[in-house]
Coordinates of C-alpha atoms in Angstrom, one line a residue:
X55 CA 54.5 99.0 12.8
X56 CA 55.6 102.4 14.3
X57 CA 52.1 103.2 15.3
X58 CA 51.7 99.7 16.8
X59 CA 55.1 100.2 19.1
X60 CA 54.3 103.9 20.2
X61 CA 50.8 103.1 21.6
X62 CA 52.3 100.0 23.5
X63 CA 54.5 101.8 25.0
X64 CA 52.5 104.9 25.9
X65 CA 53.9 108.1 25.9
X66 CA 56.9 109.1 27.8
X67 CA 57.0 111.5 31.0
X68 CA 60.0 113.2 29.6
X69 CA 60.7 113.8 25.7
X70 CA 64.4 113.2 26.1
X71 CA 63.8 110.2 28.2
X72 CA 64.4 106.9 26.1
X73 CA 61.4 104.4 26.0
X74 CA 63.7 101.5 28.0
X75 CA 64.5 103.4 31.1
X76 CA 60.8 102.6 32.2
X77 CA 61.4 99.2 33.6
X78 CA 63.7 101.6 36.2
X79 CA 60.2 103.6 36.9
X80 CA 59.0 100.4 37.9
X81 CA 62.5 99.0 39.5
X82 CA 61.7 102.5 41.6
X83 CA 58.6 101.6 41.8
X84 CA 59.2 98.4 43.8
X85 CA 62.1 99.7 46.1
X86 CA 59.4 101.9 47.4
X87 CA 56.9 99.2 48.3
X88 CA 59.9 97.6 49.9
X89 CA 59.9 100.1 52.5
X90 CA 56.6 99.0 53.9
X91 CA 56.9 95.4 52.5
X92 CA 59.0 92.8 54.2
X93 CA 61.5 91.6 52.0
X94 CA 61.0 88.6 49.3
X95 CA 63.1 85.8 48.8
X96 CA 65.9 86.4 46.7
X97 CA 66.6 89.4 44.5
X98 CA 64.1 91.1 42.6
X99 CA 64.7 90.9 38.9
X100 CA 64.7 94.8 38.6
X101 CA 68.4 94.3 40.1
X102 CA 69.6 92.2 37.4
X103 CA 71.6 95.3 35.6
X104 CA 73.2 96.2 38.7
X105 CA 75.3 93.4 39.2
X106 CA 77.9 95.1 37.1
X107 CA 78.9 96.8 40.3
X108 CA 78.5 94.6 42.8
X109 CA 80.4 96.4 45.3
X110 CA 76.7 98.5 45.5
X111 CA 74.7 98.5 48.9
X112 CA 70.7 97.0 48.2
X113 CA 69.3 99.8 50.0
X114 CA 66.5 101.7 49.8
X115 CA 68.3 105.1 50.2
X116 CA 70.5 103.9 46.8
X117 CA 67.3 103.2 44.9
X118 CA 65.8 106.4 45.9
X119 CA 68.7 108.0 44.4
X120 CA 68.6 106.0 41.3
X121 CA 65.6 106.8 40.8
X122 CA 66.2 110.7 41.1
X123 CA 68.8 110.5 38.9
X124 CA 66.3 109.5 35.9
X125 CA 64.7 113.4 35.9
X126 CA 68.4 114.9 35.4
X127 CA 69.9 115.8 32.6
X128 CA 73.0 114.0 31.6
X129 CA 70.6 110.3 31.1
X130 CA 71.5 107.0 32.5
X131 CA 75.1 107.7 33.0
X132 CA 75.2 110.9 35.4
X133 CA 72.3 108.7 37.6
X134 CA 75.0 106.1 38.2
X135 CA 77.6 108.5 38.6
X136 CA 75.2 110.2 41.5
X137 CA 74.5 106.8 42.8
X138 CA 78.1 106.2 42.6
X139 CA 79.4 107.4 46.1
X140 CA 76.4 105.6 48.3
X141 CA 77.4 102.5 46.9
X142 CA 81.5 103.2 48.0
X143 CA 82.6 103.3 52.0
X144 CA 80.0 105.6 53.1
X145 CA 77.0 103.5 52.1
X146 CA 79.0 100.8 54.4
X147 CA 79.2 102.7 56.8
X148 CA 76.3 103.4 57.3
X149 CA 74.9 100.1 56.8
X150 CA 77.6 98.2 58.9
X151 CA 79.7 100.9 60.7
X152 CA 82.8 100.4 58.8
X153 CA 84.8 103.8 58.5
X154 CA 84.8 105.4 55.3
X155 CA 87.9 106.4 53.2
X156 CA 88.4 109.7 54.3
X157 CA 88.5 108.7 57.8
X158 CA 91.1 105.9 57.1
X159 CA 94.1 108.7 57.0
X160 CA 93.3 110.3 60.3
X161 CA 92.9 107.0 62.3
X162 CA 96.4 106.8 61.1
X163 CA 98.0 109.7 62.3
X164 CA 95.8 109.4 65.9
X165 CA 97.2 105.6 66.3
X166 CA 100.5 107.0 65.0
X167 CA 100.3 109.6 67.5
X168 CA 99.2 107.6 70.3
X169 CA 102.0 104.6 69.6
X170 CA 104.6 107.6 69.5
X171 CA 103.4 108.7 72.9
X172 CA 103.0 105.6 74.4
X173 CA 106.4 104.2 73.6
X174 CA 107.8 107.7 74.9
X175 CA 105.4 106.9 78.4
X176 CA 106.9 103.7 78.3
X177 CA 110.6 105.0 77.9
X178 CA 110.3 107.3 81.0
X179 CA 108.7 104.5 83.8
X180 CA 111.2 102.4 82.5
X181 CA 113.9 105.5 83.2
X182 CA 112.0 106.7 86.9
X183 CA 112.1 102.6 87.8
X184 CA 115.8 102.5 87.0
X185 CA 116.4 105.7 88.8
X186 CA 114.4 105.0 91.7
X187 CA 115.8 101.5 92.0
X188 CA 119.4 103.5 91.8
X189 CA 118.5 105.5 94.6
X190 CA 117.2 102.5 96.4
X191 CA 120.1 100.4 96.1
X192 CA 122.7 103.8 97.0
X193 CA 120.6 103.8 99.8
X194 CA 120.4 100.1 100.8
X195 CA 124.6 100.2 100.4
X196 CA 124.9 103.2 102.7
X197 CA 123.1 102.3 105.4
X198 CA 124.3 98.6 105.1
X199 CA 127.5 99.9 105.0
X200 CA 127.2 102.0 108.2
X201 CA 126.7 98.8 110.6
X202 CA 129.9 97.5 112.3
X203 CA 130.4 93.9 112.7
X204 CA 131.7 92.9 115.8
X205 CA 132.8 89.8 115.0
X206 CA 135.7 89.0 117.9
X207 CA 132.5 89.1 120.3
X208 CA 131.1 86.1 118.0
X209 CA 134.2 84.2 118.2
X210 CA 134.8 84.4 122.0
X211 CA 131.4 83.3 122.6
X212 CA 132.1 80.3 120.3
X213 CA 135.0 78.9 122.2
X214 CA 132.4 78.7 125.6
X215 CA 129.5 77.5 123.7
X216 CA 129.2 74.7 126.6
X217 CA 128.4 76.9 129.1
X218 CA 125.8 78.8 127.8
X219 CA 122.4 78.5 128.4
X220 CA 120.3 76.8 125.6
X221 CA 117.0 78.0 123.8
X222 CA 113.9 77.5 125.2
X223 CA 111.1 79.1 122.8
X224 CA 113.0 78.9 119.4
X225 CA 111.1 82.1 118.5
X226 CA 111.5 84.4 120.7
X227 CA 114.6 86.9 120.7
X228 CA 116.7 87.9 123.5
X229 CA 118.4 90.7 122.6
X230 CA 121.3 92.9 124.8
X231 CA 121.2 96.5 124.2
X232 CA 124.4 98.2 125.3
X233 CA 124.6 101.8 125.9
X234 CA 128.5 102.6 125.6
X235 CA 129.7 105.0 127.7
X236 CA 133.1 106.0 126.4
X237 CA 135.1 109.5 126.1
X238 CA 137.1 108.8 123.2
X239 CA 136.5 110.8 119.8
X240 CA 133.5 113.0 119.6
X241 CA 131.7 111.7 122.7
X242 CA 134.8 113.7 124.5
X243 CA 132.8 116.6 125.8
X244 CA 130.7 114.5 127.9
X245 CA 133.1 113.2 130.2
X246 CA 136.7 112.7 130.7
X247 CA 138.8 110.8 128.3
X248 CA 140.4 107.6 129.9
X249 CA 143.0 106.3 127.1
X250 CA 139.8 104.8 125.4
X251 CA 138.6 102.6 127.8
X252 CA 134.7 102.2 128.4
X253 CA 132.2 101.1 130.6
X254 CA 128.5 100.0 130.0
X255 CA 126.4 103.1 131.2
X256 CA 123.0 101.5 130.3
X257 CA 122.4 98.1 129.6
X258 CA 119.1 96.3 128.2
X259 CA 117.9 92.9 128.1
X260 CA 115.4 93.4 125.5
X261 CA 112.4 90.0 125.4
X262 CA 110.9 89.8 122.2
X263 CA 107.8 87.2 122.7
X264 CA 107.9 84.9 119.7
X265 CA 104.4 85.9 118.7
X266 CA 105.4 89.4 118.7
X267 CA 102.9 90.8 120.6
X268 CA 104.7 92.2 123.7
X269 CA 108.3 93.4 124.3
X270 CA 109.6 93.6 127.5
X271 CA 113.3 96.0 128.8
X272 CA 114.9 94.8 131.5
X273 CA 117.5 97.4 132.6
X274 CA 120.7 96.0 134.8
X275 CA 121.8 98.6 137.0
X276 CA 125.8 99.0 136.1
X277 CA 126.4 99.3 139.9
X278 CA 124.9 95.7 140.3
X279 CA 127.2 93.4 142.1
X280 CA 127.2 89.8 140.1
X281 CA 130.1 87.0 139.3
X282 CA 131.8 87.9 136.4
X283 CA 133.7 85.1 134.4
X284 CA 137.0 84.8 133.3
X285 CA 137.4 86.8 129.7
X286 CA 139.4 87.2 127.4
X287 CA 141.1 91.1 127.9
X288 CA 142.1 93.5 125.2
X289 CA 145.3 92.7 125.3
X290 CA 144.6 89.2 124.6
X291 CA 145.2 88.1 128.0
X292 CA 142.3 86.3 130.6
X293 CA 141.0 87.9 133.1
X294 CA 140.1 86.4 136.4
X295 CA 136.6 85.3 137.9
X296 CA 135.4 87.7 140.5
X297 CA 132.4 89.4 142.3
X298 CA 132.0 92.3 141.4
X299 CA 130.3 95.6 139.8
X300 CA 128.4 94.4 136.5
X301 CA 129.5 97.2 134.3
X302 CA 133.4 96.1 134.8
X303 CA 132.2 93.2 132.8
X304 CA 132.8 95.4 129.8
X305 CA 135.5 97.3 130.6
X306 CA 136.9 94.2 131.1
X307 CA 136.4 92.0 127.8
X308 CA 133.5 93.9 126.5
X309 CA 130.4 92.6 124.6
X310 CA 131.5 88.8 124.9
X311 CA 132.2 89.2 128.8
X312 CA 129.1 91.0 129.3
X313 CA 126.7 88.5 127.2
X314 CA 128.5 85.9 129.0
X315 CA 128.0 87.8 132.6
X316 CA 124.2 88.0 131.7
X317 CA 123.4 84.7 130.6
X318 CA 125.4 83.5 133.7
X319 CA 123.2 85.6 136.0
X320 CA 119.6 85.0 134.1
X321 CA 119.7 81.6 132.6
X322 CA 118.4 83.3 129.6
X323 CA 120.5 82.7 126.4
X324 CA 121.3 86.1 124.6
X325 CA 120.5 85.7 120.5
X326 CA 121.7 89.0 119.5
X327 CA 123.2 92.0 120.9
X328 CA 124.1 96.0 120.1
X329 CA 126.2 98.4 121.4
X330 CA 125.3 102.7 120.8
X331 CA 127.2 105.1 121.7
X332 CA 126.2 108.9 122.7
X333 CA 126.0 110.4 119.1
X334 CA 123.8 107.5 118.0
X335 CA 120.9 108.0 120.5
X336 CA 121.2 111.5 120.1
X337 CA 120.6 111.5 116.5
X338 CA 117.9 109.4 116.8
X339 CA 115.8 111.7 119.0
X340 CA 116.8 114.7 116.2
X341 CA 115.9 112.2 113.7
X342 CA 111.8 111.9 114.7
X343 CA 111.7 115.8 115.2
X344 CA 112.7 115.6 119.0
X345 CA 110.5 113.5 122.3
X346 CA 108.4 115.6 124.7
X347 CA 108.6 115.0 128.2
X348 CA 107.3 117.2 131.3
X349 CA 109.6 118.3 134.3
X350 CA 107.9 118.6 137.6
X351 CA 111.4 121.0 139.2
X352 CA 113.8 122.5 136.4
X353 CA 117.1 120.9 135.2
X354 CA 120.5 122.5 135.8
X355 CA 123.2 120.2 135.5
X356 CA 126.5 121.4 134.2
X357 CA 128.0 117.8 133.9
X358 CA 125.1 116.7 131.8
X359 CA 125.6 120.2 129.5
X360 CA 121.4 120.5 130.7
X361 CA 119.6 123.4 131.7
X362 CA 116.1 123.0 131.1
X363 CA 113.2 124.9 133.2
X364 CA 109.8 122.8 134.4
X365 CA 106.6 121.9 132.8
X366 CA 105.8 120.3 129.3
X367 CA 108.9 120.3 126.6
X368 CA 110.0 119.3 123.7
X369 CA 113.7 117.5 123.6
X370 CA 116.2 117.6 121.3
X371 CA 118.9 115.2 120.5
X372 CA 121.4 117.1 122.5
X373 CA 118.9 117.9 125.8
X374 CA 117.5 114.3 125.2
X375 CA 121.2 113.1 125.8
X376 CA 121.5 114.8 128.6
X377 CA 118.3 114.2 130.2
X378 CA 118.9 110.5 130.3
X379 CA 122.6 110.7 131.6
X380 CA 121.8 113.6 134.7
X381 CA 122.2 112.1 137.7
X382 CA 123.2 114.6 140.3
X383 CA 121.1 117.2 140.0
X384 CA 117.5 114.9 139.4
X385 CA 115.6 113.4 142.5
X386 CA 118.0 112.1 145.1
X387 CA 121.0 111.5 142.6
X388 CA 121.1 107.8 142.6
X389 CA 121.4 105.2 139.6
X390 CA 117.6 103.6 140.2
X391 CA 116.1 107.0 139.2
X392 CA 118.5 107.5 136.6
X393 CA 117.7 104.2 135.0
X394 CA 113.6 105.0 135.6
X395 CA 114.1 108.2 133.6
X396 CA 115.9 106.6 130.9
X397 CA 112.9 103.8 130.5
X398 CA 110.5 106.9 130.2
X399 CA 112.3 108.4 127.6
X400 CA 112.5 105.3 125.8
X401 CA 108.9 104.5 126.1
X402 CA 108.1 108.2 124.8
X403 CA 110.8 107.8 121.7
X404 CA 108.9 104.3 120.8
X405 CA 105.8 106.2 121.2
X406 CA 106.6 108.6 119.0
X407 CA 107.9 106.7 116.2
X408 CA 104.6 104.6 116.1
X409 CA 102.4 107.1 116.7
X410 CA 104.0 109.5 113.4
X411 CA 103.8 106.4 111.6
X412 CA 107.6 106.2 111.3
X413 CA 108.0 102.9 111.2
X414 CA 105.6 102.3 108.6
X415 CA 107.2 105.1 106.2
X416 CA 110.5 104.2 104.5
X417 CA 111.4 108.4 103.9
X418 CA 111.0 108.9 107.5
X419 CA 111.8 106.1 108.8
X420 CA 115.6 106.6 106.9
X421 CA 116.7 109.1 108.6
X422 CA 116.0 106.9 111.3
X423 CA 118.3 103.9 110.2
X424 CA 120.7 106.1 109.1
X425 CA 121.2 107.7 112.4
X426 CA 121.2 104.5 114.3
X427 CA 123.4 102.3 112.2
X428 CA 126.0 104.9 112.0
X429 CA 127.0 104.3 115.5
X430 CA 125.9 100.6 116.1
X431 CA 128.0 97.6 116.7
X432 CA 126.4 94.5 116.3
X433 CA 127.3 90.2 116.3
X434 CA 127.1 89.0 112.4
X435 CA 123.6 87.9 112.8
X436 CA 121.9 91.7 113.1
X437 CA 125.3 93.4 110.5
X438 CA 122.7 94.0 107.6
X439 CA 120.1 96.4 106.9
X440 CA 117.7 93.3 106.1
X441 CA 118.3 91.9 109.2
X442 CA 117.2 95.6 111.5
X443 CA 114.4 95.9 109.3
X444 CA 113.1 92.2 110.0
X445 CA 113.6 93.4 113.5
X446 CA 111.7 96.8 113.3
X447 CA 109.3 94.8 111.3
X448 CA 108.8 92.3 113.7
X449 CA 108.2 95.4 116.0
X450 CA 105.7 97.6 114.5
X451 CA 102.4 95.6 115.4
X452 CA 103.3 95.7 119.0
X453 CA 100.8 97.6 121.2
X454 CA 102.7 100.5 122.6
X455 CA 101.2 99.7 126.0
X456 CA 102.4 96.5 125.2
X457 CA 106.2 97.8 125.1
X458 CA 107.4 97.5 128.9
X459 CA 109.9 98.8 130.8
X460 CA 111.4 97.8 134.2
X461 CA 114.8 97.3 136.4
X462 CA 115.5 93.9 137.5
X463 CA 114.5 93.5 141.1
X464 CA 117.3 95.0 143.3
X465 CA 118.2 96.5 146.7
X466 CA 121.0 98.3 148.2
X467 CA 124.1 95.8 148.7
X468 CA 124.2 94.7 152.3
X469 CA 128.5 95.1 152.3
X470 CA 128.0 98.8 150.8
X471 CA 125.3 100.5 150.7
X472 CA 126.3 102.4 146.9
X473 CA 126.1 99.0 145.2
X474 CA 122.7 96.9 144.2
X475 CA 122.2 93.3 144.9
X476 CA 119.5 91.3 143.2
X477 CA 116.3 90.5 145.7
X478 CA 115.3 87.3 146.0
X479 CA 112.9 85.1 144.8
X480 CA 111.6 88.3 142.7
X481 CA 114.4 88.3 140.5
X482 CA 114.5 84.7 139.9
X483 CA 110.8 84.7 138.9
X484 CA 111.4 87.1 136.5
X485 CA 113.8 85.3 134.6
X486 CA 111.9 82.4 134.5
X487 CA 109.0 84.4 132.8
X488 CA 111.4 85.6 130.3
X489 CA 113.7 82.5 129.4
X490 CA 110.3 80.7 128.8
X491 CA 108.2 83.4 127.1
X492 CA 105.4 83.9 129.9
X493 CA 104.3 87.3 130.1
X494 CA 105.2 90.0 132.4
X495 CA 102.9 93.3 134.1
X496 CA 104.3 96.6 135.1
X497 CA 102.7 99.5 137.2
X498 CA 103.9 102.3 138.7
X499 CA 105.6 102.4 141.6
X500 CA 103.4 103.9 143.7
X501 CA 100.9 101.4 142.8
X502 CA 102.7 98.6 143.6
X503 CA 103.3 99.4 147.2
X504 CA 99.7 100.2 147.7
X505 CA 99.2 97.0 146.3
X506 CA 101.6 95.3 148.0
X507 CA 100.7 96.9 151.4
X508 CA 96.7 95.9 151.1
X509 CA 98.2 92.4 150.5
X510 CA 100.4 92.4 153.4
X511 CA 97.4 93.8 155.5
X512 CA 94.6 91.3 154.0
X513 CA 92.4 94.2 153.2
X514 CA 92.9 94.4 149.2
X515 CA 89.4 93.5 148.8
X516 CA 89.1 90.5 147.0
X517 CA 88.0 86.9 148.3
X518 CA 90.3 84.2 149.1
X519 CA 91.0 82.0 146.2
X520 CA 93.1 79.3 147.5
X521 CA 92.1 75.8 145.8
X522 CA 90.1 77.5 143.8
X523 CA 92.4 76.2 140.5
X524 CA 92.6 79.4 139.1
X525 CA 95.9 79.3 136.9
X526 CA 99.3 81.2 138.4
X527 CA 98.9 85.2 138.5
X528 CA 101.1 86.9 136.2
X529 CA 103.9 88.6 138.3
X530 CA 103.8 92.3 138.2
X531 CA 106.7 94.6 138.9
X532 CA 107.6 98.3 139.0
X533 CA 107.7 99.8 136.2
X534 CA 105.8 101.7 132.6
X535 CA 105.2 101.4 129.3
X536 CA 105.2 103.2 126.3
X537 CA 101.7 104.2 126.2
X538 CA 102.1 106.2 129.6
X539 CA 102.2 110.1 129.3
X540 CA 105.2 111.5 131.4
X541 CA 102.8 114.7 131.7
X542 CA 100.2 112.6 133.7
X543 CA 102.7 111.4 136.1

């Protein structure tokens, strides 16, 4: 019987080796035709004692190692124990990518780490947004707050609603730009100091075309003789009607007189208006770093605090001030030139804020605000910071050359020769381009008399066009724009 079993079984590779591990030679065996072999269907019956850990990967790698494990010592039970760890995470991992064990903990402490962090990233935006709001809003408040309302102006003009003119292009903005002129407080030094009382030294009718793609100055010599209106005084009493100087408009009853004195005289109805004083334009000019200019003769004017020599310079607020206010000791002292410099200088301080990108960068363009709002006056409709920046906004896209400047058509006053009278039909015409948004040209001065004397003479070199239909030629006037150099005059 013991004969019969030993030669059935053959002899074993390994004394120690019990006669019923072969059916795991042969298991082995089998994985290792499965390399080469595509699979069969369903399990092979060698697998059948594995199923008591099922937890076990059917790879070939884990019955490799099985099969190893039959040539060690320790038997059936140190194979499994060997086999043990590619049948845990690892063997799933490498099968199906899942992360083993003794990865697990340091995922942990990385996704800890990286939640701790990003809760802390989180804490300071949300601490930087709240302070930079902060700032924002301090800022906002201050510069809001440094805007006076003039609302008695806004009330005056309310009781003779009637008479003024009404709107004819709904979106354009007419806008009066006051240059105050008086020697109280720290604008002492430039003049002397009567009780208070002021007089417009510079006044701008400012055109805004209602697709915002031209502005046009217009300034009204202070010396202009025009029918003021009765107003309402200081003292609360009414002054009378008269002829007389423009400025005295606002001596008079101030921004409601003049607005009223202006519409009366241009048919153009006024939508907003502002009144600077000294210190505000002077800030300005500091505030964008100072506005070159060229001098063809040196300045030295002691009533204007200027002494400047000739050639290309750089102003500050102080010289800039001056500049525009020097009147004896520039050309042949009159108003008209005065008021031409001024345009200049305006054109070259608009020029410069576009051109540095001012208007376009809220830390430069603060300094800006913050010097012009401290000493502006305006109606209730312009009292907020929203309301200038819709304004500047509004601005920004227009072509510097675009940005004119001119002085509303005038000639030396036929009873006195040291007062202006408006010429006529010029002055007319320019009104009506304004009040209903048709565009204006400027050239230079010299220009337009050459112009206008090759006209007069017939020899400007172009055909006649009479009944040809060609529309209305746009009405050009004396004057510059932004875009010009003061160098290349």
């Amino acid at each position: 019987m013991d004969a019969d079993v030993t030669d059935s079984a053959g002899p074993p590779s390994d004394p120690d080796r019990p006669a019923e591990d072969k059916p795991q030679d042969r298991s082995r065996e089998e994985s290792g035709r499965l390399e080469d072999d595509p699979p069969r269907d369903g399990p092979p019956q060698d697998d059948a004692p594995q199923e008591e850990n099922p937890g076990a990967p059917e790879t070939d790698e884990a019955a490799a190692e099985a099969g190893e494990g039959d040539s060690t010592e320790g038997g059936p039970a140190e194979a499994e124990s060997k086999a043990g760890p590619e049948t845990g995470p690892e063997a799933a991992a490498s099968a199906g990518g899942v992360q083993t064990w003794a990865d697990q903990p340091k995922d942990g402490i990385v996704a800890a780490r990286k939640s701790h962090w990003l809760r802390w990233t989180a804490l300071a935006a949300a601490f930087l947004v709240l302070v930079a709001a902060g700032v924002g809003w301090w800022m906002y408040q201050k510069l809001d707050g440094n805007i006076t309302t003039d609302t008695s102006a806004a009330a005056e003009l309310k009781e003779y609603e009637k008479e003024r003119p009404t709107p004819v292009v709904m979106d354009a903005q007419n806008i009066l730009l006051i240059g105050s002129d008086s020697r109280a407080g720290d604008n002492r030094k430039y003049g002397r100091d009567d009780g208070g009382s002021q007089r417009s030294d510079t006044t701008i009718l400012l055109h805004l075309a209602a697709d915002r793609k031209s502005a046009t100055a217009v300034s009204i010599p202070r010396d202009l003789m025009v029918e003021i209106p009765s107003c309402r005084t200081g003292d609360d009493k009414k002054s009378r009607e008269q002829f007389t100087q423009f400025n005295t408009a606002f001596e008079l009853g101030g921004t409601a007189c003049t607005i009223r004195t202006v519409e009366r005289m241009t048919g153009i109805r006024i939508d907003h208006h502002m009144v600077v004083d000294f210190n505000g334009f002077k800030d300005m000019v500091d505030a964008v770093n100072g506005v070159e200019i060229c001098l063809k003769e040196p300045i030295d004017d002691k009533d204007a605090h200027l002494e400047l020599p000739a050639g290309r310079q750089k102003l500050n607020g102080e010289e800039a001030l001056g500049y525009v206010r020097a009147r004896k000791s520039l050309g042949n002292g009159s108003d008209t030139e005065r008021m031409e410099r001024q345009q200049q200088f305006l054109g070259a301080l608009v020029n410069k804020m576009q051109s540095n990108g001012v208007l376009l960068n809220p830390t430069r363009l603060y300094p800006v605000l913050d010097a012009a709002t401290k000493s502006l006056t305006t109606d209730p409709g312009l009292d907020s910071l929203r309301d200038l920046y819709d304004l500047v906004r509004g601005m920004r896209d227009v072509p510097t050359e675009q940005v004119q400047f001119l002085t509303v058509p005038r000639q030396p006053y036929r009873n006195n020769p040291n007062r202006d009278e408006l010429v006529e039909p010029d002055a007319g015409d320019l009104f009506k381009q304004l009040r209903e948004d048709k565009p204006v040209a400027v050239v230079p001065a010299d220009e337009l008399e050459e112009a206008e004397r090759d006209k007069g003479s017939g020899q400007d070199g172009k055909p006649d066009d009479a009944g040809s239909g060609s529309p209305t030629p746009t009405p050009t006037y004396s004057g510059s724009s932004a875009a010009d150099d003061l160098c290349k005059q």
